[in-house]
PDB file of C-alpha atoms in Angstrom:
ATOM      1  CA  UNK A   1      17.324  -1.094 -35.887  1.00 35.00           C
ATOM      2  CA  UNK A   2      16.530  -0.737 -32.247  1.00 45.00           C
ATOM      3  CA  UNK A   3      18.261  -2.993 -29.673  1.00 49.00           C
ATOM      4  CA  UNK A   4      17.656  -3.766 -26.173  1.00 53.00           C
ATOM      5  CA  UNK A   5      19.379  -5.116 -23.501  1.00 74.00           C
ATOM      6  CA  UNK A   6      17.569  -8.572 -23.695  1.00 92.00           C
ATOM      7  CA  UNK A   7      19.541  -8.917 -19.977  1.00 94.00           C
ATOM      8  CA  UNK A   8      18.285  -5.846 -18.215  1.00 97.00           C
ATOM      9  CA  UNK A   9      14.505  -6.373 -19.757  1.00 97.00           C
ATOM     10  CA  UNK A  10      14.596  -9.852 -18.388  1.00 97.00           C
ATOM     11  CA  UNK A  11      15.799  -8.438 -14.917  1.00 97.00           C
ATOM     12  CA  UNK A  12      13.176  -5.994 -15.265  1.00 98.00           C
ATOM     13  CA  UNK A  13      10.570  -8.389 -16.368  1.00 98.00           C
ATOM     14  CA  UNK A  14      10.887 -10.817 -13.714  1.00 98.00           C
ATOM     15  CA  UNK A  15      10.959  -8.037 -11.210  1.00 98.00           C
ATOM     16  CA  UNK A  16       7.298  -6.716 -12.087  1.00 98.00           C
ATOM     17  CA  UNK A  17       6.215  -9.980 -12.129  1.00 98.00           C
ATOM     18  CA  UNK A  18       7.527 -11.253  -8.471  1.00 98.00           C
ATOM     19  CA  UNK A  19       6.516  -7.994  -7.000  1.00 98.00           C
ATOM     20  CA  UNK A  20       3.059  -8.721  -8.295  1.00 98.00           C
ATOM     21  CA  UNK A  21       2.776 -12.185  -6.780  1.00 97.00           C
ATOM     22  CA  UNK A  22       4.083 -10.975  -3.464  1.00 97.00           C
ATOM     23  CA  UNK A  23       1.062  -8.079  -3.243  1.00 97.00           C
ATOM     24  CA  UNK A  24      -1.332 -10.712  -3.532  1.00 97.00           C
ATOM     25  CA  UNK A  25       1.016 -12.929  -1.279  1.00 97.00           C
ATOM     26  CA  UNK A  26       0.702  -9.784   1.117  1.00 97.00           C
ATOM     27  CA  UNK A  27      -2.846  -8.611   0.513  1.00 97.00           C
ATOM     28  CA  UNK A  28      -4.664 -12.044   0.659  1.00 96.00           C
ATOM     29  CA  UNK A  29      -5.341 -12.964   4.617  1.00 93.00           C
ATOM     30  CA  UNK A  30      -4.287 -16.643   4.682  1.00 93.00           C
ATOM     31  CA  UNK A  31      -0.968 -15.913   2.991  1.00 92.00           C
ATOM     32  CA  UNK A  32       0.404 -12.824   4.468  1.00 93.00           C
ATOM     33  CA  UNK A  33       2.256 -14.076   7.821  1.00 92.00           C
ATOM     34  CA  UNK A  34       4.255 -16.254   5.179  1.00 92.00           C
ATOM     35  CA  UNK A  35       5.785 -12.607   3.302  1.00 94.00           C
ATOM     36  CA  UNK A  36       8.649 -10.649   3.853  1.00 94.00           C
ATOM     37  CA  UNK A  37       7.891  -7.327   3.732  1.00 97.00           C
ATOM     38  CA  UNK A  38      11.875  -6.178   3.654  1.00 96.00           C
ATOM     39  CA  UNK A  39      11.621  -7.688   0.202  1.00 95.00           C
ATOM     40  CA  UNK A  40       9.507  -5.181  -0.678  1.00 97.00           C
ATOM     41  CA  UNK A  41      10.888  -2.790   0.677  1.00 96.00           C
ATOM     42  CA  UNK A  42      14.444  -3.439  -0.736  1.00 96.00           C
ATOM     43  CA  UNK A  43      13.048  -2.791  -4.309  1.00 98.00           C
ATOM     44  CA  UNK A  44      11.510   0.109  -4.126  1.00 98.00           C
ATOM     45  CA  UNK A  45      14.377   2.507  -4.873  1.00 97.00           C
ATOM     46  CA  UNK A  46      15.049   5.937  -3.058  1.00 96.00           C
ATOM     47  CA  UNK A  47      12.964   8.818  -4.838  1.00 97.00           C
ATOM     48  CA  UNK A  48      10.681   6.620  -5.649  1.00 98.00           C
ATOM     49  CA  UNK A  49       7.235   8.243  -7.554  1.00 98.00           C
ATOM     50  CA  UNK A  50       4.355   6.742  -8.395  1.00 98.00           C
ATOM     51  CA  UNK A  51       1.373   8.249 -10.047  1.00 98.00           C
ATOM     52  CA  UNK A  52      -1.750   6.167  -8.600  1.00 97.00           C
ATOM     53  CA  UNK A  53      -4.384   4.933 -11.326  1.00 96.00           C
ATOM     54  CA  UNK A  54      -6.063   8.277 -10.341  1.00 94.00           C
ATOM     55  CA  UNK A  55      -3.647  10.715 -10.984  1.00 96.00           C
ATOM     56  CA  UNK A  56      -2.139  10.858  -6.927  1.00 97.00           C
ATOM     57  CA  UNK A  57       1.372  11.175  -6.946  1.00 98.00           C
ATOM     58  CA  UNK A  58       2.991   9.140  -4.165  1.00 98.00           C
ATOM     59  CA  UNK A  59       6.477   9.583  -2.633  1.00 98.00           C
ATOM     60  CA  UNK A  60       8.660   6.564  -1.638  1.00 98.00           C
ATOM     61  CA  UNK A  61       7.616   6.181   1.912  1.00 98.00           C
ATOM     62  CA  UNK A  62       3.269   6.621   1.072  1.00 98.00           C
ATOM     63  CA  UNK A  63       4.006   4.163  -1.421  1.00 98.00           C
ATOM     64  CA  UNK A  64       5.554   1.574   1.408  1.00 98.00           C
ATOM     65  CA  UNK A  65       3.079   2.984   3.877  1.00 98.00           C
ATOM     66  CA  UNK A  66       0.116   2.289   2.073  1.00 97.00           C
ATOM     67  CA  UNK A  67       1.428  -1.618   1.286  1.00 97.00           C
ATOM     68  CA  UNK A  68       2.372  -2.128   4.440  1.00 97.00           C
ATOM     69  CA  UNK A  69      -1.174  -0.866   5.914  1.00 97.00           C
ATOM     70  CA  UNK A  70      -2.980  -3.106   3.440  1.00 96.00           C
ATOM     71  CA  UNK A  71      -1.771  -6.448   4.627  1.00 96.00           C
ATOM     72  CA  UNK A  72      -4.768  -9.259   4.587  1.00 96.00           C
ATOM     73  CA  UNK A  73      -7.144  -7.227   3.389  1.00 96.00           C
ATOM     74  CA  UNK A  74      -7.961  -9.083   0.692  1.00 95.00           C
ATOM     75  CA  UNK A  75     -10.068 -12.792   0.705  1.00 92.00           C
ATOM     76  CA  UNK A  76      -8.538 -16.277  -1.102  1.00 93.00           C
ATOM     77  CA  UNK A  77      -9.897 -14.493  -4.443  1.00 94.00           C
ATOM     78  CA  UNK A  78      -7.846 -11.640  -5.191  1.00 96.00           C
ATOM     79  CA  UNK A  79      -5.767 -12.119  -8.186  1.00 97.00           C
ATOM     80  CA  UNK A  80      -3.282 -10.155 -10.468  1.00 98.00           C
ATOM     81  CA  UNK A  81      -1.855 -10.992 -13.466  1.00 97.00           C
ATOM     82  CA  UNK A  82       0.653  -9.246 -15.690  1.00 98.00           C
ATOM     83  CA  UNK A  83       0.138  -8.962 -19.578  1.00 97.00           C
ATOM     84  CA  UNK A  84       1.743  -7.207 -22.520  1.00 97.00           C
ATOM     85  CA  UNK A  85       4.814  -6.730 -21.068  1.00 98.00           C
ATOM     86  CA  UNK A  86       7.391  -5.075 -23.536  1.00 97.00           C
ATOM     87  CA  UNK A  87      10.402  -3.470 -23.487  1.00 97.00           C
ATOM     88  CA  UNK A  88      10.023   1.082 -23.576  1.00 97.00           C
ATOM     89  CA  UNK A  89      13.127   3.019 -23.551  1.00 97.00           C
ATOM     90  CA  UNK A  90      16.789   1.899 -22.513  1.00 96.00           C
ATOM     91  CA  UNK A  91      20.143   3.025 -21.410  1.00 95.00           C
ATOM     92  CA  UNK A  92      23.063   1.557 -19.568  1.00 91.00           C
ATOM     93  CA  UNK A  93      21.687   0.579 -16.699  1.00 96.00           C
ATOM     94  CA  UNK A  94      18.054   1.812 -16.972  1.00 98.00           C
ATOM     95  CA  UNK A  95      15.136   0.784 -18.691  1.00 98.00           C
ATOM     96  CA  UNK A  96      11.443   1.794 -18.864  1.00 98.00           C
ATOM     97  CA  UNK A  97       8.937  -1.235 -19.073  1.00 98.00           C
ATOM     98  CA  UNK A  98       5.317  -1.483 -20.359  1.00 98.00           C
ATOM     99  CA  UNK A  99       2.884  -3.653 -19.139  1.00 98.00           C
ATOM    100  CA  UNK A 100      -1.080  -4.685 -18.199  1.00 98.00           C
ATOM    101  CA  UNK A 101      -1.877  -5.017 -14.491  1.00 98.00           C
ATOM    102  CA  UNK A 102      -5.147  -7.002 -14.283  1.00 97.00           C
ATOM    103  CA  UNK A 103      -6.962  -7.590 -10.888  1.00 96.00           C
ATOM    104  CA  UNK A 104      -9.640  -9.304  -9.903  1.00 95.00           C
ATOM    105  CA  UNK A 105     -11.086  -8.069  -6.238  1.00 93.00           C
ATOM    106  CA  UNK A 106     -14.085  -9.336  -4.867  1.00 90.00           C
ATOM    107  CA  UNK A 107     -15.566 -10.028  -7.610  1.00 91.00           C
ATOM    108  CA  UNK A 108     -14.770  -6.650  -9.514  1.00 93.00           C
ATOM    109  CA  UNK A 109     -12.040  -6.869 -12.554  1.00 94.00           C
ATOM    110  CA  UNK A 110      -9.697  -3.736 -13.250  1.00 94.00           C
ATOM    111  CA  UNK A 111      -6.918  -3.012 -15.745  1.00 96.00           C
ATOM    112  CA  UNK A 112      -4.265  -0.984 -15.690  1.00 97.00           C
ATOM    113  CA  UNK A 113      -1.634   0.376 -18.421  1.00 98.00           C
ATOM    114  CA  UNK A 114       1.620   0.674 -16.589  1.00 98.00           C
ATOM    115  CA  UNK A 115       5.057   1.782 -17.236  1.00 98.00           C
ATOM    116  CA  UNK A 116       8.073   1.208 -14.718  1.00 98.00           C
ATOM    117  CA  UNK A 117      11.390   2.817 -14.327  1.00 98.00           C
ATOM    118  CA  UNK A 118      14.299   0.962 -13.523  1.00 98.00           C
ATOM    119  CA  UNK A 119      17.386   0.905 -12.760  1.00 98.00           C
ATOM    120  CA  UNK A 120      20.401  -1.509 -11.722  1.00 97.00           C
ATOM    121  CA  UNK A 121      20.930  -2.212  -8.093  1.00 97.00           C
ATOM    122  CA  UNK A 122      23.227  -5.090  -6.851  1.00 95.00           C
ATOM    123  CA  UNK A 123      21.111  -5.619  -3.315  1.00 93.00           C
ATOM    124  CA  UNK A 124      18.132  -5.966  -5.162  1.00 96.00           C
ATOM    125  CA  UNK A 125      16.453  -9.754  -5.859  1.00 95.00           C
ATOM    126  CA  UNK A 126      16.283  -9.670  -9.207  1.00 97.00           C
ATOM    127  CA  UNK A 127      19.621  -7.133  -9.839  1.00 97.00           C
ATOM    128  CA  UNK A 128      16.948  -3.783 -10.567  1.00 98.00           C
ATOM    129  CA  UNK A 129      14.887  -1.714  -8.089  1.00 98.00           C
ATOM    130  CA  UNK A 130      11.553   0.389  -8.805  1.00 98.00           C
ATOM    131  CA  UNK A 131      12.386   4.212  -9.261  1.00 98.00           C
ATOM    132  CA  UNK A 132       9.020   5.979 -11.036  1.00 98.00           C
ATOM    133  CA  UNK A 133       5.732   3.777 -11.804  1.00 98.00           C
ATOM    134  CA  UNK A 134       2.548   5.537 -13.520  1.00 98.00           C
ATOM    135  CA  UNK A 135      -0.344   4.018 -13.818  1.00 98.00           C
ATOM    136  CA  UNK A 136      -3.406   4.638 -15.587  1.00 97.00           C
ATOM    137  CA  UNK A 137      -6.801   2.967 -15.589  1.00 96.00           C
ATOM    138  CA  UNK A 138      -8.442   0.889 -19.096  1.00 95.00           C
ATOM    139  CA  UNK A 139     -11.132   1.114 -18.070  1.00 76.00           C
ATOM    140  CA  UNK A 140     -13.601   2.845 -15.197  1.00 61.00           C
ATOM    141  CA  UNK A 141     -13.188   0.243 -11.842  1.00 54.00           C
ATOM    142  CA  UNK A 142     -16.037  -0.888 -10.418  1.00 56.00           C
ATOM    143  CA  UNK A 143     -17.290   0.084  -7.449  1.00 58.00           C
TER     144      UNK A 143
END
């Protein structure tokens, strides 16, 4: 029987989804003088790695760079939700989470199939920071 650590998923869990309202907190124009960007900052853990939607791999500070360049650059429409989220792998103190990024941009809807890595931090809002996110596209964005 697998178990989890329903604590650490929750941590986790709330994390992807308060990062996700601050990017469109930060990206939409009217909204962004009202964001802290240190929060942002704060949670995205050293040796960070991404892997873009398609297939760049980021470091920690292009990852902050490109959020921090992309402030208001989206209109009162923008929109990201998070769905499917579920719990991957787990050990003390780490956790991998799955979960559906779907945006709407001018117009345009995208998905995304995304897994996280985790992992404890005490500074952090919600008690975790980001250490590796991948993300692939469901589907060909349009342009």
């Amino acid at each position: 029987m697998k178990t989890t650590n329903d604590k650490l998923f929750s941590q986790a869990s709330t994390e992807v989804v308060d990062l996700h309202r601050f990017f469109v907190d930060w990206f939409v124009a009217e909204r962004a003088d009202q964001v802290d960007f240190g929060r942002f900052e704060a949670v995205m853990g050293e040796g960070l790695t991404m892997i873009a939607p398609g297939g760049q791999i980021l470091d920690r500070d292009a990852v902050i760079d490109h959020v921090r360049s992309s402030r208001a650059t989206c209109d009162n429409g923008f929109a990201i939700s998070i769905e499917d989220i579920r719990p991957g792998w787990q050990a003390a103190g780490t956790i991998v989470v799955l979960y559906v990024e779907a945006q709407l941009r001018a117009g345009k809807h995208s998905r995304r199939q995304s897994s996280a890595v985790f992992t404890t931090s005490s500074s952090a809002p919600n008690g975790v920071q980001w250490r590796h996110l991948h993300e692939t596209w469901l589907q060909v964005p349009e342009h």
